[in-house]
XYZ file of C-alpha atoms in Angstrom:
354
model
C 29.337 16.383 -57.928
C 30.334 17.982 -61.245
C 29.019 21.640 -61.372
C 27.387 22.325 -64.739
C 28.423 19.356 -66.941
C 28.888 19.819 -70.440
C 26.132 18.579 -72.650
C 26.370 15.214 -74.312
C 26.720 15.283 -77.978
C 23.084 14.762 -79.337
C 21.778 14.657 -83.066
C 20.761 18.077 -84.221
C 17.073 16.667 -84.347
C 17.302 15.572 -80.762
C 18.135 18.707 -78.785
C 14.884 20.535 -78.024
C 13.127 20.011 -74.848
C 9.856 18.170 -75.100
C 6.865 20.288 -73.956
C 3.209 18.952 -73.721
C 0.772 21.911 -74.908
C -2.823 20.829 -73.944
C -5.557 21.912 -76.576
C -7.774 23.127 -73.851
C -7.302 23.957 -70.158
C -10.407 23.542 -68.004
C -10.688 25.356 -64.502
C -13.316 24.315 -62.048
C -14.599 27.097 -59.435
C -13.117 25.401 -56.535
C -9.659 25.480 -58.322
C -10.129 29.166 -59.042
C -10.688 29.774 -55.395
C -7.033 28.573 -54.603
C -4.149 30.820 -54.620
C -2.285 27.838 -56.395
C -5.076 27.471 -58.925
C -4.676 31.131 -59.744
C -0.996 30.650 -60.349
C -1.507 27.841 -62.636
C -3.915 30.028 -64.566
C -1.439 32.772 -64.876
C 1.071 30.184 -66.411
C -1.347 28.676 -68.975
C -2.459 32.052 -69.949
C 0.988 33.137 -70.594
C 1.539 30.339 -72.916
C -1.498 31.410 -74.952
C -3.453 28.165 -74.239
C -7.298 28.183 -74.536
C -8.707 28.346 -71.059
C -12.291 27.584 -70.201
C -13.568 28.459 -66.590
C -16.390 25.813 -65.750
C -19.408 26.702 -63.879
C -19.304 23.446 -61.771
C -16.749 21.307 -60.124
C -17.239 18.566 -62.502
C -15.438 17.561 -65.643
C -17.735 16.696 -68.480
C -17.994 16.533 -72.422
C -14.803 14.406 -72.888
C -16.585 11.014 -73.822
C -16.546 10.277 -77.448
C -18.367 7.456 -79.393
C -15.546 5.011 -78.804
C -12.988 4.418 -76.013
C -10.538 5.669 -78.586
C -12.292 8.902 -79.246
C -12.459 9.553 -75.540
C -8.875 8.675 -74.961
C -7.565 11.222 -77.840
C -9.897 14.072 -76.381
C -8.880 13.543 -72.764
C -5.238 13.268 -73.366
C -5.531 16.773 -75.093
C -7.122 18.239 -72.072
C -5.819 19.571 -68.922
C -8.160 20.201 -66.118
C -7.228 22.142 -62.786
C -9.367 20.714 -60.024
C -8.917 20.421 -56.285
C -7.823 17.010 -54.819
C -10.529 15.432 -53.039
C -10.339 14.826 -49.350
C -9.957 11.169 -49.760
C -6.554 11.759 -51.144
C -5.493 13.234 -47.607
C -5.424 9.675 -46.144
C -1.977 8.506 -47.868
C -1.290 4.908 -48.713
C 1.928 3.099 -48.703
C 3.694 2.367 -52.033
C 6.279 -0.419 -51.413
C 8.939 -0.987 -52.832
C 9.306 2.657 -54.119
C 8.514 4.786 -50.909
C 6.908 4.795 -47.563
C 3.918 6.816 -48.925
C 2.488 8.211 -52.138
C 0.692 11.545 -52.477
C -0.396 13.257 -55.798
C 0.075 16.519 -57.319
C -1.903 15.700 -60.210
C -3.544 12.353 -61.971
C -3.100 11.302 -65.490
C -0.151 11.698 -67.805
C 0.385 13.521 -71.200
C 2.471 10.652 -72.505
C 1.361 8.099 -74.933
C 3.040 4.788 -73.740
C 1.178 1.691 -75.210
C 2.016 -0.341 -72.043
C 0.685 2.391 -69.745
C 0.353 1.212 -66.159
C -2.478 3.662 -65.442
C -4.790 1.934 -67.806
C -7.435 0.493 -66.014
C -6.463 1.929 -62.656
C -8.146 5.290 -62.750
C -11.545 5.730 -62.863
C -13.190 7.911 -66.040
C -11.870 9.422 -69.080
C -7.720 9.741 -68.997
C -7.859 13.466 -68.766
C -4.688 15.035 -66.923
C -5.852 16.627 -63.684
C -3.661 19.131 -61.875
C -4.548 19.799 -58.258
C -4.868 23.575 -57.182
C -4.864 23.068 -53.518
C -1.114 21.986 -53.524
C -0.283 23.841 -50.467
C -2.853 21.758 -48.447
C -1.598 18.718 -49.854
C 2.051 19.496 -48.796
C 0.817 20.554 -45.262
C -0.910 17.154 -44.923
C 2.637 15.374 -45.332
C 3.914 16.254 -42.104
C 1.325 14.018 -40.616
C 2.945 10.888 -41.856
C 6.764 11.769 -41.131
C 8.397 9.421 -38.445
C 10.533 11.497 -36.230
C 12.756 8.714 -35.623
C 13.786 7.830 -39.194
C 13.583 9.168 -42.776
C 10.372 9.108 -44.502
C 10.065 8.803 -48.157
C 7.421 10.211 -50.513
C 6.512 9.076 -54.117
C 4.825 11.739 -56.047
C 4.606 10.105 -59.635
C 2.416 7.017 -59.260
C -0.732 8.586 -61.002
C 1.279 11.192 -63.243
C 4.468 12.309 -64.836
C 5.206 15.429 -62.907
C 7.882 16.833 -65.066
C 5.432 16.213 -68.082
C 3.202 19.018 -66.865
C 5.652 21.154 -64.756
C 5.784 24.052 -67.289
C 2.100 24.350 -66.883
C 1.731 24.046 -63.035
C 5.125 24.681 -61.317
C 3.834 22.103 -58.803
C 7.098 19.796 -58.843
C 9.291 22.563 -58.141
C 6.926 23.705 -55.248
C 7.233 20.086 -54.045
C 11.121 20.027 -54.043
C 11.338 23.539 -52.355
C 9.013 21.961 -49.576
C 11.071 18.785 -49.139
C 14.222 21.041 -49.090
C 13.129 22.561 -46.033
C 12.163 19.032 -44.103
C 14.698 17.077 -41.938
C 13.166 13.789 -42.001
C 11.382 13.655 -45.239
C 12.467 12.731 -48.810
C 10.880 13.197 -52.067
C 11.017 10.737 -55.199
C 9.789 11.423 -58.724
C 10.101 9.716 -61.985
C 9.710 11.058 -65.539
C 10.193 10.462 -69.252
C 10.410 13.948 -70.054
C 13.477 16.346 -70.061
C 12.695 19.961 -68.984
C 14.658 20.142 -66.124
C 16.488 23.610 -66.409
C 14.045 25.407 -63.971
C 14.656 22.793 -61.488
C 18.545 22.991 -61.400
C 18.738 26.079 -59.011
C 15.933 24.936 -56.412
C 17.069 24.562 -52.606
C 16.740 20.763 -52.746
C 19.318 20.211 -50.031
C 19.620 16.703 -51.358
C 16.209 15.682 -50.145
C 14.911 14.810 -53.643
C 15.650 11.793 -55.951
C 15.030 12.559 -59.495
C 14.552 9.176 -61.530
C 14.177 8.960 -65.205
C 12.379 5.949 -66.851
C 14.641 4.592 -69.715
C 14.325 1.484 -72.122
C 15.828 -0.245 -74.961
C 15.638 1.966 -78.171
C 13.241 -0.204 -80.025
C 10.690 -0.269 -77.175
C 11.212 3.481 -76.624
C 10.736 4.371 -80.310
C 7.589 2.319 -80.718
C 5.874 2.226 -77.474
C 6.453 5.553 -75.641
C 4.665 8.382 -77.780
C 4.921 11.973 -76.904
C 8.034 11.658 -74.422
C 11.474 12.968 -74.583
C 13.902 10.339 -76.527
C 15.997 8.497 -74.157
C 19.118 10.387 -75.283
C 17.179 13.695 -74.013
C 16.257 12.022 -70.775
C 19.974 11.134 -70.303
C 21.014 14.787 -70.987
C 18.358 15.819 -68.349
C 19.608 13.498 -65.750
C 23.228 14.484 -66.337
C 22.234 18.068 -65.727
C 20.342 17.079 -62.305
C 23.277 15.072 -61.197
C 25.527 18.027 -61.855
C 23.088 20.255 -59.814
C 23.812 18.024 -56.696
C 20.576 15.959 -56.952
C 20.229 12.547 -56.032
C 19.337 10.520 -59.254
C 17.989 7.100 -60.511
C 17.250 5.054 -63.434
C 13.879 3.368 -63.451
C 14.368 0.520 -66.401
C 10.783 -0.361 -67.146
C 9.027 -2.232 -68.595
C 11.812 -4.679 -69.238
C 10.867 -6.914 -72.063
C 12.879 -10.003 -73.720
C 12.387 -8.523 -77.066
C 14.457 -9.793 -80.062
C 18.259 -8.986 -79.393
C 17.260 -7.745 -76.067
C 20.862 -8.266 -74.585
C 22.388 -6.226 -77.328
C 19.841 -3.407 -77.022
C 19.915 -3.038 -73.106
C 23.892 -3.171 -73.111
C 23.576 -0.238 -75.675
C 21.318 1.537 -73.060
C 23.481 0.898 -70.086
C 26.549 2.062 -71.994
C 25.009 5.304 -72.944
C 23.744 5.741 -69.368
C 27.308 5.364 -68.357
C 28.779 7.816 -70.793
C 25.947 10.354 -69.614
C 27.049 9.832 -65.826
C 30.988 9.801 -66.243
C 31.371 11.433 -62.811
C 30.603 10.543 -59.300
C 27.002 10.940 -58.360
C 24.504 9.086 -56.051
C 22.829 6.848 -58.223
C 20.121 3.961 -57.733
C 18.337 1.479 -60.305
C 14.912 0.257 -60.212
C 14.177 -2.734 -62.423
C 10.534 -3.659 -63.468
C 9.722 -6.331 -65.864
C 6.554 -6.040 -67.973
C 3.436 -7.055 -66.568
C -0.262 -6.485 -67.283
C -3.778 -7.228 -65.921
C -6.831 -8.445 -67.802
C -8.477 -5.053 -67.209
C -5.404 -3.140 -68.229
C -5.127 -5.285 -71.488
C -8.701 -4.337 -72.353
C -8.064 -0.715 -71.984
C -4.972 -0.615 -73.761
C -6.357 -2.392 -76.804
C -9.089 0.022 -76.975
C -6.754 2.972 -76.667
C -4.087 1.781 -79.019
C -5.778 -0.841 -81.411
C -2.541 -1.112 -83.618
C 0.043 -1.382 -81.196
C 2.562 -4.216 -81.344
C 2.903 -4.740 -77.595
C 2.780 -8.392 -76.796
C -0.250 -8.954 -74.405
C -0.316 -12.904 -75.142
C -1.567 -14.677 -71.851
C -0.256 -17.877 -73.147
C 3.334 -16.612 -73.050
C 3.108 -15.651 -69.274
C 2.503 -16.895 -65.973
C -0.080 -15.791 -63.486
C 0.584 -13.911 -60.325
C -1.986 -12.983 -57.799
C -1.840 -10.504 -55.064
C -3.355 -10.874 -51.449
C -6.713 -9.565 -52.630
C -7.003 -12.160 -55.363
C -6.259 -9.781 -58.427
C -4.253 -11.275 -61.452
C -1.115 -10.028 -63.149
C 0.455 -11.757 -66.133
C 4.291 -11.742 -65.912
C 7.154 -13.493 -67.612
C 7.840 -17.134 -66.744
C 10.226 -17.713 -64.030
C 13.088 -19.025 -66.089
C 12.636 -15.690 -68.194
C 12.580 -13.579 -65.158
C 15.755 -15.198 -63.615
C 17.654 -14.903 -66.875
C 16.631 -11.160 -67.060
C 17.402 -10.429 -63.434
C 20.909 -12.040 -63.693
C 21.673 -10.079 -66.853
C 20.722 -6.686 -65.313
C 22.431 -7.564 -61.962
C 25.751 -8.154 -63.820
C 25.623 -5.488 -66.354
C 24.858 -2.805 -64.018
C 27.386 -4.069 -61.466
C 30.079 -3.810 -64.212
C 29.155 -0.336 -65.395
C 28.074 1.134 -62.072
C 29.963 -0.635 -59.419
C 28.890 2.199 -56.778
C 25.117 2.235 -57.745
C 22.647 0.619 -55.581
C 19.780 -1.687 -57.287
C 16.840 -0.963 -55.101
C 14.569 -3.826 -56.242
C 13.736 -5.865 -59.030
C 10.070 -6.850 -59.888
C-alpha cells in the first residue's frame, strides 16, 4: 500500500470532481419517516437543492409526451423512497458476487449503451432508499458462516454517482468493515472518493472503476467523470488500502481498437505504479431487443452500433435473447486482453470474461 499517493498529472480542465445535482428531489412520506431519509433530507437541503415532500408514496408526473422527454425529466430527478419488501429477498448475481442488494435504483449517468435500459420498470428516475439500516441488517441472513460471502451493490445504480446526496455508500462500507465473513463490491464511473478514504473498511470492500477506450468514453458515456479522473480516484482508494478493480466494459472492436485499449491499459498501469490488490472484469458489448428499442428512444442520434446482422444470438435458460459478437471476434478480443493485462499487471487476477 502506498499511503497518500501523489496525484496524477491531469490537464487543467480535467481536475474537478464530477457531481450530479438533480433539478428536483422528491421525498415520499414513508421515506421521511425513516431516520436515514431525514439524513438524506439534511444533505440535499444543505446543497440548496429544491425539495418536494409528496403526499403519497408514489412517484408521478415524470412522463412526457415522448420517451425521450420522459427520460430527460426523470434523469434530472432524485426520488427518496423506501425499498419494497420484495427487495429483501436477495438474488444471486454470478459471476460478479454471491448476492446483490440495492441502496438505490437508477443512475445519473447518460451512457448510450446503458445496461439498465429495458430492465427497470417505469421512467428512469433515480430512486434512493431511505430504509438503508433495514436493508443492511437483512444481509446477515445470507451470510455463509463457513466461507466469505460477497455482495454486489451496483447492479441497478452507480452508488458513487449519488453518494454526495445520500451518504449510503459510506454507510455500506462501514457496515462491511465490521463483518468477518462478508465482502462488499461496487463499481462506478464517477470520481468523488475523498470522503471514503478514511473509512474503517478493514479491507472488506473492493472498489471497481468502469473504464473504456477513449473514443468510446468520450462519445457514449455522458455525465460521467473522465477516464483520467477515474484513474486518479482509483489511485487514491488503492493508496488508502482498499482492494480495487477495473471493469473494462463494454468492450467493442471499434476502429483501431487495439491501439486505443493499449493506451487505456498503459494509462491504468501508470496510475497504479505501486503494489495493490487488483482485479479485472472484462465484459464485451451486448444488447437485447428490448434494450435496443429503449436506447434508440433515449438516444435517437447515438452512433452506438446495434446492428443485429453483425452479431450472434445468445439465449439464456429462460429463452431470453442477447446479441453478442461472433465467436471469432470474441476469441480475438479475449486473447488480446488476456495478453495485454498479463504483460502490464502480472499480479492482477482476471475474474471473468463475458
